[in-house]
Amino acid sequence: SARDGNALRKIYVMNADGGGQRAITDGSGNDLWPHLSPDGRFVAFASNRTGNNEIFVADLNGGTPVNVSNHGGDDNWPRWSPNGRRIAFHSNRDGNYNLYIVNADGTDLRRVTNDAALDQWPDWSPDGQQLAFRRGMDVYVLEADGEEQNVRRLTTLPATLDQIMANRSPS
């Protein structure tokens, strides 16, 4: 939200009744795409506070957000794994948008897709075994262990559609 006359977007939390609003980020960059960890203690988000979009993790109890992606590429759309140990996101760090997974502490970053099409908008299956994502204009699924040969196409949509994002329901 851009508040207080600051054009940069901050991330806020509040109680379910709308009260108790407080900023989690300080507005030192545009903070986007927040995603709450499964245990409700942390938020992952993208921010350009370092000059380009990176993936950060912030403790909801305070402290400085930690950059877990650390690269000059455009890193966006962080999504927590159901067990809260890993974060999936998309990035153009290798020239084209592909999917990456990193441990929540910033270790063991790895690319899980490598395709000429744009791979974006990942979302975990409820059991954490698969990622659904958009490749080009269609929705695909792959095993989260990063085996590219296990990619399955789920949709075939007309090229006139735009902004399709995969989102898994809990059931």
PDB file of C-alpha atoms in Angstrom:
ATOM      1  CA  SER A   1       0.000   0.000   0.000  1.00  0.00           C
ATOM      2  CA  ALA A   2       1.256   3.516  -0.781  1.00  0.00           C
ATOM      3  CA  ARG A   3       0.345   5.631   2.256  1.00  0.00           C
ATOM      4  CA  ASP A   4       1.618   8.633   4.182  1.00  0.00           C
ATOM      5  CA  GLY A   5       2.398  10.565   0.992  1.00  0.00           C
ATOM      6  CA  ASN A   6       5.077   8.013   0.085  1.00  0.00           C
ATOM      7  CA  ALA A   7       4.725   6.789  -3.502  1.00  0.00           C
ATOM      8  CA  LEU A   8       6.650   3.613  -2.648  1.00  0.00           C
ATOM      9  CA  ARG A   9       4.572   0.624  -1.630  1.00  0.00           C
ATOM     10  CA  LYS A  10       4.960  -0.839   1.873  1.00  0.00           C
ATOM     11  CA  ILE A  11       3.566  -4.087   3.220  1.00  0.00           C
ATOM     12  CA  TYR A  12       1.145  -3.884   6.130  1.00  0.00           C
ATOM     13  CA  VAL A  13      -0.467  -6.434   8.421  1.00  0.00           C
ATOM     14  CA  MET A  14      -3.660  -6.035  10.403  1.00  0.00           C
ATOM     15  CA  ASN A  15      -6.075  -7.964  12.556  1.00  0.00           C
ATOM     16  CA  ALA A  16      -8.958  -9.808  10.909  1.00  0.00           C
ATOM     17  CA  ASP A  17     -11.321  -7.016  12.034  1.00  0.00           C
ATOM     18  CA  GLY A  18      -9.218  -4.386  10.202  1.00  0.00           C
ATOM     19  CA  GLY A  19      -7.699  -2.936  13.368  1.00  0.00           C
ATOM     20  CA  GLY A  20      -4.082  -2.937  14.485  1.00  0.00           C
ATOM     21  CA  GLN A  21      -2.626  -1.973  11.116  1.00  0.00           C
ATOM     22  CA  ARG A  22       1.159  -1.717  11.066  1.00  0.00           C
ATOM     23  CA  ALA A  23       3.829  -1.532   8.400  1.00  0.00           C
ATOM     24  CA  ILE A  24       6.123  -4.540   8.043  1.00  0.00           C
ATOM     25  CA  THR A  25       8.389  -2.818   5.512  1.00  0.00           C
ATOM     26  CA  ASP A  26       9.860   0.675   5.690  1.00  0.00           C
ATOM     27  CA  GLY A  27       9.162   1.982   2.189  1.00  0.00           C
ATOM     28  CA  SER A  28      12.805   2.007   1.097  1.00  0.00           C
ATOM     29  CA  GLY A  29      11.620   0.411  -2.155  1.00  0.00           C
ATOM     30  CA  ASN A  30       8.478  -0.810  -3.863  1.00  0.00           C
ATOM     31  CA  ASP A  31       7.513  -3.888  -1.852  1.00  0.00           C
ATOM     32  CA  LEU A  32       5.249  -6.165  -3.891  1.00  0.00           C
ATOM     33  CA  TRP A  33       3.644  -9.625  -4.070  1.00  0.00           C
ATOM     34  CA  PRO A  34       3.560 -10.392  -0.310  1.00  0.00           C
ATOM     35  CA  HIS A  35       2.958 -14.011   0.668  1.00  0.00           C
ATOM     36  CA  LEU A  36       2.500 -15.074   4.283  1.00  0.00           C
ATOM     37  CA  SER A  37       4.404 -18.134   5.521  1.00  0.00           C
ATOM     38  CA  PRO A  38       2.253 -21.131   6.500  1.00  0.00           C
ATOM     39  CA  ASP A  39       2.998 -20.583  10.211  1.00  0.00           C
ATOM     40  CA  GLY A  40       2.048 -16.884   9.933  1.00  0.00           C
ATOM     41  CA  ARG A  41       5.397 -15.661  11.297  1.00  0.00           C
ATOM     42  CA  PHE A  42       7.047 -14.364   8.118  1.00  0.00           C
ATOM     43  CA  VAL A  43       6.179 -12.676   4.852  1.00  0.00           C
ATOM     44  CA  ALA A  44       8.066 -13.194   1.587  1.00  0.00           C
ATOM     45  CA  PHE A  45       7.884 -10.355  -0.925  1.00  0.00           C
ATOM     46  CA  ALA A  46       9.603  -8.836  -3.943  1.00  0.00           C
ATOM     47  CA  SER A  47      11.255  -5.436  -3.590  1.00  0.00           C
ATOM     48  CA  ASN A  48      13.413  -3.127  -5.687  1.00  0.00           C
ATOM     49  CA  ARG A  49      15.087  -1.656  -2.574  1.00  0.00           C
ATOM     50  CA  THR A  50      18.475  -2.873  -3.888  1.00  0.00           C
ATOM     51  CA  GLY A  51      17.920  -1.434  -7.381  1.00  0.00           C
ATOM     52  CA  ASN A  52      16.231  -4.454  -8.958  1.00  0.00           C
ATOM     53  CA  ASN A  53      13.498  -6.774  -7.728  1.00  0.00           C
ATOM     54  CA  GLU A  54      14.791  -9.332  -5.225  1.00  0.00           C
ATOM     55  CA  ILE A  55      12.968 -11.771  -2.941  1.00  0.00           C
ATOM     56  CA  PHE A  56      13.012 -10.776   0.734  1.00  0.00           C
ATOM     57  CA  VAL A  57      11.741 -12.458   3.886  1.00  0.00           C
ATOM     58  CA  ALA A  58      10.574 -10.321   6.811  1.00  0.00           C
ATOM     59  CA  ASP A  59       9.723 -11.435  10.339  1.00  0.00           C
ATOM     60  CA  LEU A  60       6.294 -10.078  11.281  1.00  0.00           C
ATOM     61  CA  ASN A  61       7.661  -9.291  14.757  1.00  0.00           C
ATOM     62  CA  GLY A  62      10.191  -6.843  13.316  1.00  0.00           C
ATOM     63  CA  GLY A  63      13.767  -6.746  12.138  1.00  0.00           C
ATOM     64  CA  THR A  64      15.434  -6.089   8.821  1.00  0.00           C
ATOM     65  CA  PRO A  65      14.096  -8.075   5.846  1.00  0.00           C
ATOM     66  CA  VAL A  66      16.590 -10.626   4.505  1.00  0.00           C
ATOM     67  CA  ASN A  67      17.376 -10.837   0.782  1.00  0.00           C
ATOM     68  CA  VAL A  68      17.090 -14.542  -0.089  1.00  0.00           C
ATOM     69  CA  SER A  69      17.548 -14.316  -3.876  1.00  0.00           C
ATOM     70  CA  ASN A  70      20.619 -12.003  -4.158  1.00  0.00           C
ATOM     71  CA  HIS A  71      20.979 -11.493  -7.886  1.00  0.00           C
ATOM     72  CA  GLY A  72      20.849  -8.688 -10.446  1.00  0.00           C
ATOM     73  CA  GLY A  73      17.897 -10.240 -12.285  1.00  0.00           C
ATOM     74  CA  ASP A  74      14.213  -9.464 -11.890  1.00  0.00           C
ATOM     75  CA  ASP A  75      12.971 -11.806  -9.115  1.00  0.00           C
ATOM     76  CA  ASN A  76       9.213 -11.801  -8.417  1.00  0.00           C
ATOM     77  CA  TRP A  77       6.141 -13.639  -7.141  1.00  0.00           C
ATOM     78  CA  PRO A  78       7.481 -15.482  -4.077  1.00  0.00           C
ATOM     79  CA  ARG A  79       5.377 -18.408  -2.877  1.00  0.00           C
ATOM     80  CA  TRP A  80       6.015 -20.361   0.332  1.00  0.00           C
ATOM     81  CA  SER A  81       6.030 -24.138   0.226  1.00  0.00           C
ATOM     82  CA  PRO A  82       3.331 -25.677   2.444  1.00  0.00           C
ATOM     83  CA  ASN A  83       5.936 -26.696   5.052  1.00  0.00           C
ATOM     84  CA  GLY A  84       7.439 -23.174   5.102  1.00  0.00           C
ATOM     85  CA  ARG A  85      10.956 -24.363   4.291  1.00  0.00           C
ATOM     86  CA  ARG A  86      11.239 -23.209   0.662  1.00  0.00           C
ATOM     87  CA  ILE A  87      10.149 -20.329  -1.541  1.00  0.00           C
ATOM     88  CA  ALA A  88       9.392 -20.615  -5.254  1.00  0.00           C
ATOM     89  CA  PHE A  89       9.620 -17.541  -7.503  1.00  0.00           C
ATOM     90  CA  HIS A  90      10.200 -16.541 -11.104  1.00  0.00           C
ATOM     91  CA  SER A  91      13.264 -14.683 -12.352  1.00  0.00           C
ATOM     92  CA  ASN A  92      14.973 -13.592 -15.554  1.00  0.00           C
ATOM     93  CA  ARG A  93      18.441 -13.955 -13.971  1.00  0.00           C
ATOM     94  CA  ASP A  94      19.501 -16.349 -16.728  1.00  0.00           C
ATOM     95  CA  GLY A  95      18.073 -14.219 -19.538  1.00  0.00           C
ATOM     96  CA  ASN A  96      14.558 -15.640 -19.720  1.00  0.00           C
ATOM     97  CA  TYR A  97      11.912 -16.006 -17.024  1.00  0.00           C
ATOM     98  CA  ASN A  98      12.205 -19.401 -15.353  1.00  0.00           C
ATOM     99  CA  LEU A  99      11.179 -20.838 -11.995  1.00  0.00           C
ATOM    100  CA  TYR A 100      13.530 -21.052  -9.032  1.00  0.00           C
ATOM    101  CA  ILE A 101      13.318 -22.508  -5.548  1.00  0.00           C
ATOM    102  CA  VAL A 102      15.349 -21.274  -2.586  1.00  0.00           C
ATOM    103  CA  ASN A 103      15.391 -22.326   1.054  1.00  0.00           C
ATOM    104  CA  ALA A 104      13.661 -19.776   3.277  1.00  0.00           C
ATOM    105  CA  ASP A 105      17.053 -18.788   4.738  1.00  0.00           C
ATOM    106  CA  GLY A 106      18.476 -18.010   1.266  1.00  0.00           C
ATOM    107  CA  THR A 107      20.527 -21.203   0.844  1.00  0.00           C
ATOM    108  CA  ASP A 108      20.341 -23.824  -1.913  1.00  0.00           C
ATOM    109  CA  LEU A 109      18.918 -21.633  -4.682  1.00  0.00           C
ATOM    110  CA  ARG A 110      18.241 -23.639  -7.832  1.00  0.00           C
ATOM    111  CA  ARG A 111      16.516 -23.222 -11.164  1.00  0.00           C
ATOM    112  CA  VAL A 112      13.720 -25.747 -11.722  1.00  0.00           C
ATOM    113  CA  THR A 113      12.696 -24.833 -15.283  1.00  0.00           C
ATOM    114  CA  ASN A 114      14.771 -24.007 -18.332  1.00  0.00           C
ATOM    115  CA  ASP A 115      12.525 -23.202 -21.264  1.00  0.00           C
ATOM    116  CA  ALA A 116      12.485 -20.612 -24.050  1.00  0.00           C
ATOM    117  CA  ALA A 117       8.911 -19.669 -23.090  1.00  0.00           C
ATOM    118  CA  LEU A 118       8.192 -17.447 -20.099  1.00  0.00           C
ATOM    119  CA  ASP A 119       7.764 -19.572 -16.954  1.00  0.00           C
ATOM    120  CA  GLN A 120       6.048 -17.449 -14.294  1.00  0.00           C
ATOM    121  CA  TRP A 121       3.574 -17.285 -11.394  1.00  0.00           C
ATOM    122  CA  PRO A 122       4.435 -20.501  -9.499  1.00  0.00           C
ATOM    123  CA  ASP A 123       2.156 -21.982  -6.852  1.00  0.00           C
ATOM    124  CA  TRP A 124       2.763 -25.086  -4.721  1.00  0.00           C
ATOM    125  CA  SER A 125       0.506 -28.112  -4.520  1.00  0.00           C
ATOM    126  CA  PRO A 126      -0.945 -28.601  -1.013  1.00  0.00           C
ATOM    127  CA  ASP A 127       1.485 -31.479  -0.359  1.00  0.00           C
ATOM    128  CA  GLY A 128       4.506 -29.458  -1.596  1.00  0.00           C
ATOM    129  CA  GLN A 129       5.404 -32.065  -4.211  1.00  0.00           C
ATOM    130  CA  GLN A 130       4.481 -30.054  -7.324  1.00  0.00           C
ATOM    131  CA  LEU A 131       4.484 -26.524  -8.690  1.00  0.00           C
ATOM    132  CA  ALA A 132       1.748 -25.218 -10.955  1.00  0.00           C
ATOM    133  CA  PHE A 133       2.850 -22.295 -13.127  1.00  0.00           C
ATOM    134  CA  ARG A 134       2.206 -20.352 -16.305  1.00  0.00           C
ATOM    135  CA  ARG A 135       4.360 -21.127 -19.327  1.00  0.00           C
ATOM    136  CA  GLY A 136       3.550 -18.730 -22.124  1.00  0.00           C
ATOM    137  CA  MET A 137      -0.256 -18.551 -21.907  1.00  0.00           C
ATOM    138  CA  ASP A 138      -0.940 -22.022 -20.489  1.00  0.00           C
ATOM    139  CA  VAL A 139      -0.875 -23.690 -17.085  1.00  0.00           C
ATOM    140  CA  TYR A 140       1.672 -26.436 -16.448  1.00  0.00           C
ATOM    141  CA  VAL A 141       2.673 -28.625 -13.508  1.00  0.00           C
ATOM    142  CA  LEU A 142       6.082 -30.029 -12.611  1.00  0.00           C
ATOM    143  CA  GLU A 143       7.567 -32.015  -9.765  1.00  0.00           C
ATOM    144  CA  ALA A 144       9.106 -29.584  -7.272  1.00  0.00           C
ATOM    145  CA  ASP A 145      12.289 -31.662  -7.170  1.00  0.00           C
ATOM    146  CA  GLY A 146      13.217 -29.813 -10.354  1.00  0.00           C
ATOM    147  CA  GLU A 147      13.022 -32.625 -12.866  1.00  0.00           C
ATOM    148  CA  GLU A 148      12.192 -30.624 -16.010  1.00  0.00           C
ATOM    149  CA  GLN A 149      11.280 -33.793 -17.925  1.00  0.00           C
ATOM    150  CA  ASN A 150       8.221 -34.183 -15.645  1.00  0.00           C
ATOM    151  CA  VAL A 151       6.517 -30.982 -16.880  1.00  0.00           C
ATOM    152  CA  ARG A 152       2.867 -31.544 -17.829  1.00  0.00           C
ATOM    153  CA  ARG A 153       0.677 -29.102 -19.741  1.00  0.00           C
ATOM    154  CA  LEU A 154      -2.784 -28.690 -18.174  1.00  0.00           C
ATOM    155  CA  THR A 155      -4.395 -26.115 -20.487  1.00  0.00           C
ATOM    156  CA  THR A 156      -4.345 -24.987 -24.092  1.00  0.00           C
ATOM    157  CA  LEU A 157      -5.654 -21.441 -24.177  1.00  0.00           C
ATOM    158  CA  PRO A 158      -6.106 -18.976 -27.034  1.00  0.00           C
ATOM    159  CA  ALA A 159      -3.204 -16.576 -27.475  1.00  0.00           C
ATOM    160  CA  THR A 160      -5.644 -13.680 -26.979  1.00  0.00           C
ATOM    161  CA  LEU A 161      -5.934 -14.409 -23.254  1.00  0.00           C
ATOM    162  CA  ASP A 162      -3.490 -12.696 -20.941  1.00  0.00           C
ATOM    163  CA  GLN A 163      -2.568 -12.708 -17.267  1.00  0.00           C
ATOM    164  CA  ILE A 164      -3.363 -16.325 -16.492  1.00  0.00           C
ATOM    165  CA  MET A 165      -1.956 -17.284 -13.095  1.00  0.00           C
ATOM    166  CA  ALA A 166      -1.967 -20.765 -11.619  1.00  0.00           C
ATOM    167  CA  ASN A 167      -3.402 -21.043  -8.121  1.00  0.00           C
ATOM    168  CA  ARG A 168      -3.999 -24.322  -6.312  1.00  0.00           C
ATOM    169  CA  SER A 169      -6.920 -24.854  -3.965  1.00  0.00           C
ATOM    170  CA  PRO A 170      -6.276 -26.700  -0.687  1.00  0.00           C
ATOM    171  CA  SER A 171      -8.352 -29.706  -1.786  1.00  0.00           C
TER     172      SER A 171
END
